[in-house]
C-alpha cells in the first residue's frame, strides 16, 4: 500500500511516501521537509500566523516533490495520512485541508494521525523489531513525556509540569544570544564548553514520580547570565554545556527509573530533542549499564517529518481505519485520545 503522509503541525512543511504491507517493515520511498528558519529567525521563535501562510505557499510543491522523489503519481497512491493534532491550528489546517482534498479528488481513504504517534512510529521505522511493550520518551518543542506503549491505548507515566525540554533549549539559546532554532545551536555551542563549569539544578530528581519541570532550569540559566553581565564566547560555551548536561541528565535518570519500575526491556527516544548527541550518548550508556535496549531514530526522523506520519497512518489504514471529510484539526489532544476517529 503506497501512502502519502503530510505533516504541517508547526514550522515544517513535510510530505513523504511509504510502502506498507502487513507483516513486513515499512519502506520509506521519499521524505521531503521544507523548514521555515528564515521566516522566523528575525523573531527568534515561531510566529504562528507566518507559519501557516508559509505552509500555504509551500504545500503543493512539497507534496509534488515527495511524489517525484518516490517516482510515483497521485494516481498510484492507495491512501493519505495527515497530522490532525496537536499543533498550531492554522498550520495543521493547511496540511489537513490539502490532504483531504487530494484524497477526495483521487477517491482515496484518508486518516488523521496524532503527531506524537507519528514521532513514536519513527522509532518503529528505525528499528522494525521494536514491538510493544516499550517505554516511549517523547522530547520535542512542545512535549516532554514518558509513555508505556502496550497493545492498547498508550499510558502516560509522567510529563512536564511546565515547559517542554525543547522549549527550554530554545529559550536558553535566546538567553545566550544564539540563533534560532535554539536546540541545535545550544548543542553546537556546548561542544566547546565545560559541562561542570556552571552548577545548575537537576529539576524533579528528588521527586519520586516521573514528571519533569524545565522552567526553573531556564530561570537558573538566566540568573547565571545576569550574574556575568556580558558573556564571552567561553561563557556561552560553558553555560550551553552546563544547561545541556542538566536538561539531559534528568531525561536519562527518569527514563531509567521508569524502565525499572515498569519492568520494560526496550526504550524509544523520539522527537526533536532525541537528535541531541549528549542525550543519545548518556542514554546509550545507561542502557548498557542497566541492561535495556535504547532505540533512537536517525536525526532526520527525530525532528518533524512526514515519513513518521505516513508510517503511523499506513498502520491505521491497514487496520481498516477511515476518517471522512469531516476530519478536523485539534490544537491540544492527549496521545491516548483520537477525537477525529470518533463516529
Ligand atoms: O519534534 P520537533 O521537530 O517539533 C515539535 O514537535 O516540537 O522538535 C523541535 C524541538 C525544538 O525545540 C528544537 O530546539 C529541538 O527539538 N532540537 C534539539 C536538537 N535538535 C532539535 N534540541 C537539542 N539538541 C538538538 N540537537
Ligand atoms: Zn514534533
Short mmCIF file of C-alpha atoms in Angstrom, two decimals, residues 73-222:
data_model
loop_
_atom_site.label_atom_id
_atom_site.label_comp_id
_atom_site.label_asym_id
_atom_site.label_seq_id
_atom_site.Cartn_x
_atom_site.Cartn_y
_atom_site.Cartn_z
CA UNK A 73 1.99 9.86 -9.12
CA UNK A 74 -1.13 10.71 -7.14
CA UNK A 75 -2.92 8.03 -9.20
CA UNK A 76 -0.60 5.33 -7.79
CA UNK A 77 -1.38 6.21 -4.14
CA UNK A 78 -3.63 3.99 -2.04
CA UNK A 79 -4.12 6.20 0.99
CA UNK A 80 -3.44 9.58 2.56
CA UNK A 81 -2.35 10.25 6.16
CA UNK A 82 -2.27 13.75 7.65
CA UNK A 83 -1.33 15.13 11.05
CA UNK A 84 -4.60 16.14 12.77
CA UNK A 85 -3.07 17.39 16.05
CA UNK A 86 -1.70 18.55 18.38
CA UNK A 87 0.00 21.64 16.99
CA UNK A 88 -0.66 25.17 15.76
CA UNK A 89 -4.21 25.19 14.44
CA UNK A 90 -3.54 27.38 11.40
CA UNK A 91 -0.52 25.28 10.45
CA UNK A 92 -2.34 21.97 10.94
CA UNK A 93 -5.27 23.10 8.80
CA UNK A 94 -3.09 23.70 5.74
CA UNK A 95 -1.76 20.12 5.57
CA UNK A 96 -5.07 18.65 6.66
CA UNK A 97 -7.13 20.51 4.04
CA UNK A 98 -4.67 19.69 1.28
CA UNK A 99 -4.60 16.01 2.27
CA UNK A 100 -8.38 15.73 2.45
CA UNK A 101 -8.79 17.49 -0.93
CA UNK A 102 -6.25 15.19 -2.58
CA UNK A 103 -7.92 12.12 -1.06
CA UNK A 104 -11.32 13.32 -2.29
CA UNK A 105 -10.04 14.02 -5.79
CA UNK A 106 -8.35 10.63 -6.09
CA UNK A 107 -11.10 8.72 -4.25
CA UNK A 108 -8.59 7.56 -1.60
CA UNK A 109 -9.09 6.67 2.06
CA UNK A 110 -7.76 9.32 4.42
CA UNK A 111 -6.73 9.10 8.10
CA UNK A 112 -5.78 11.69 10.70
CA UNK A 113 -2.64 10.91 12.71
CA UNK A 114 -1.68 12.09 16.21
CA UNK A 115 1.61 13.97 15.93
CA UNK A 116 3.15 12.07 18.88
CA UNK A 117 2.02 8.72 17.46
CA UNK A 118 3.99 9.82 14.41
CA UNK A 119 7.11 10.55 16.47
CA UNK A 120 6.82 7.09 18.06
CA UNK A 121 6.35 5.48 14.65
CA UNK A 122 9.74 6.97 13.70
CA UNK A 123 11.33 4.61 16.23
CA UNK A 124 9.50 1.65 14.69
CA UNK A 125 10.71 2.77 11.24
CA UNK A 126 14.28 2.87 12.51
CA UNK A 127 14.01 -0.45 14.34
CA UNK A 128 11.34 -2.71 12.80
CA UNK A 129 11.84 -5.24 15.63
CA UNK A 130 10.60 -2.69 18.19
CA UNK A 131 7.32 -4.22 19.36
CA UNK A 132 5.14 -3.26 22.36
CA UNK A 133 5.50 -3.20 25.25
CA UNK A 134 8.14 -0.48 25.39
CA UNK A 135 8.79 2.87 27.06
CA UNK A 136 8.42 5.93 24.82
CA UNK A 137 10.27 9.09 25.83
CA UNK A 138 8.85 11.93 23.70
CA UNK A 139 11.05 15.02 23.82
CA UNK A 140 10.21 17.88 21.47
CA UNK A 141 9.49 21.59 21.35
CA UNK A 142 6.00 21.05 22.72
CA UNK A 143 6.20 17.79 24.69
CA UNK A 144 8.24 16.06 27.35
CA UNK A 145 6.58 12.83 28.43
CA UNK A 146 7.07 9.17 29.22
CA UNK A 147 4.53 6.67 27.86
CA UNK A 148 4.09 2.97 28.31
CA UNK A 149 3.32 1.74 24.82
CA UNK A 150 1.39 -1.51 25.01
CA UNK A 151 -1.14 -3.35 22.90
CA UNK A 152 -3.95 -0.96 23.90
CA UNK A 153 -4.00 2.84 24.31
CA UNK A 154 -0.69 4.45 25.39
CA UNK A 155 -0.47 5.09 29.14
CA UNK A 156 1.13 8.33 30.24
CA UNK A 157 3.57 7.74 33.10
CA UNK A 158 4.93 11.26 33.53
CA UNK A 159 5.11 14.61 31.75
CA UNK A 160 6.39 18.13 32.16
CA UNK A 161 4.56 20.34 34.60
CA UNK A 162 5.58 23.49 32.73
CA UNK A 163 7.96 23.98 29.76
CA UNK A 164 8.92 21.22 27.33
CA UNK A 165 12.63 20.37 27.18
CA UNK A 166 12.94 21.55 23.55
CA UNK A 167 11.28 24.82 24.54
CA UNK A 168 13.91 25.17 27.30
CA UNK A 169 16.69 24.63 24.73
CA UNK A 170 15.11 27.31 22.53
CA UNK A 171 14.71 29.81 25.40
CA UNK A 172 18.25 29.21 26.69
CA UNK A 173 19.56 29.82 23.15
CA UNK A 174 17.88 33.23 23.23
CA UNK A 175 19.37 34.00 26.67
CA UNK A 176 22.83 33.11 25.32
CA UNK A 177 22.39 35.19 22.16
CA UNK A 178 22.43 32.07 19.94
CA UNK A 179 20.37 31.97 16.73
CA UNK A 180 17.00 30.30 16.21
CA UNK A 181 16.44 27.32 16.03
CA UNK A 182 17.87 27.05 19.51
CA UNK A 183 18.32 23.32 20.17
CA UNK A 184 20.98 22.61 17.55
CA UNK A 185 22.67 25.98 18.33
CA UNK A 186 22.95 25.22 22.08
CA UNK A 187 24.20 21.72 21.29
CA UNK A 188 26.87 23.07 18.90
CA UNK A 189 27.99 25.75 21.40
CA UNK A 190 28.16 23.13 24.17
CA UNK A 191 30.80 21.17 22.22
CA UNK A 192 33.37 23.85 23.13
CA UNK A 193 32.28 24.18 26.79
CA UNK A 194 32.80 22.50 30.16
CA UNK A 195 29.57 20.98 31.45
CA UNK A 196 30.79 21.25 35.08
CA UNK A 197 31.57 24.99 34.78
CA UNK A 198 28.21 26.29 35.99
CA UNK A 199 26.36 24.34 38.73
CA UNK A 200 22.72 24.04 37.68
CA UNK A 201 19.81 22.16 39.29
CA UNK A 202 18.54 18.78 38.03
CA UNK A 203 14.82 19.62 38.46
CA UNK A 204 12.42 16.97 39.82
CA UNK A 205 15.09 14.37 40.55
CA UNK A 206 14.15 14.49 44.25
CA UNK A 207 10.52 13.91 43.28
CA UNK A 208 9.67 10.19 43.37
CA UNK A 209 7.31 10.42 40.39
CA UNK A 210 8.09 10.53 36.67
CA UNK A 211 7.12 14.15 35.98
CA UNK A 212 9.53 16.78 34.66
CA UNK A 213 9.93 20.55 35.04
CA UNK A 214 12.07 22.82 32.90
CA UNK A 215 11.02 26.39 33.71
CA UNK A 216 13.18 26.55 36.89
CA UNK A 217 16.26 25.36 34.98
CA UNK A 218 15.72 28.07 32.38
CA UNK A 219 15.43 30.66 35.20
CA UNK A 220 18.67 29.33 36.77
CA UNK A 221 20.43 29.89 33.42
CA UNK A 222 19.00 33.43 33.16
#
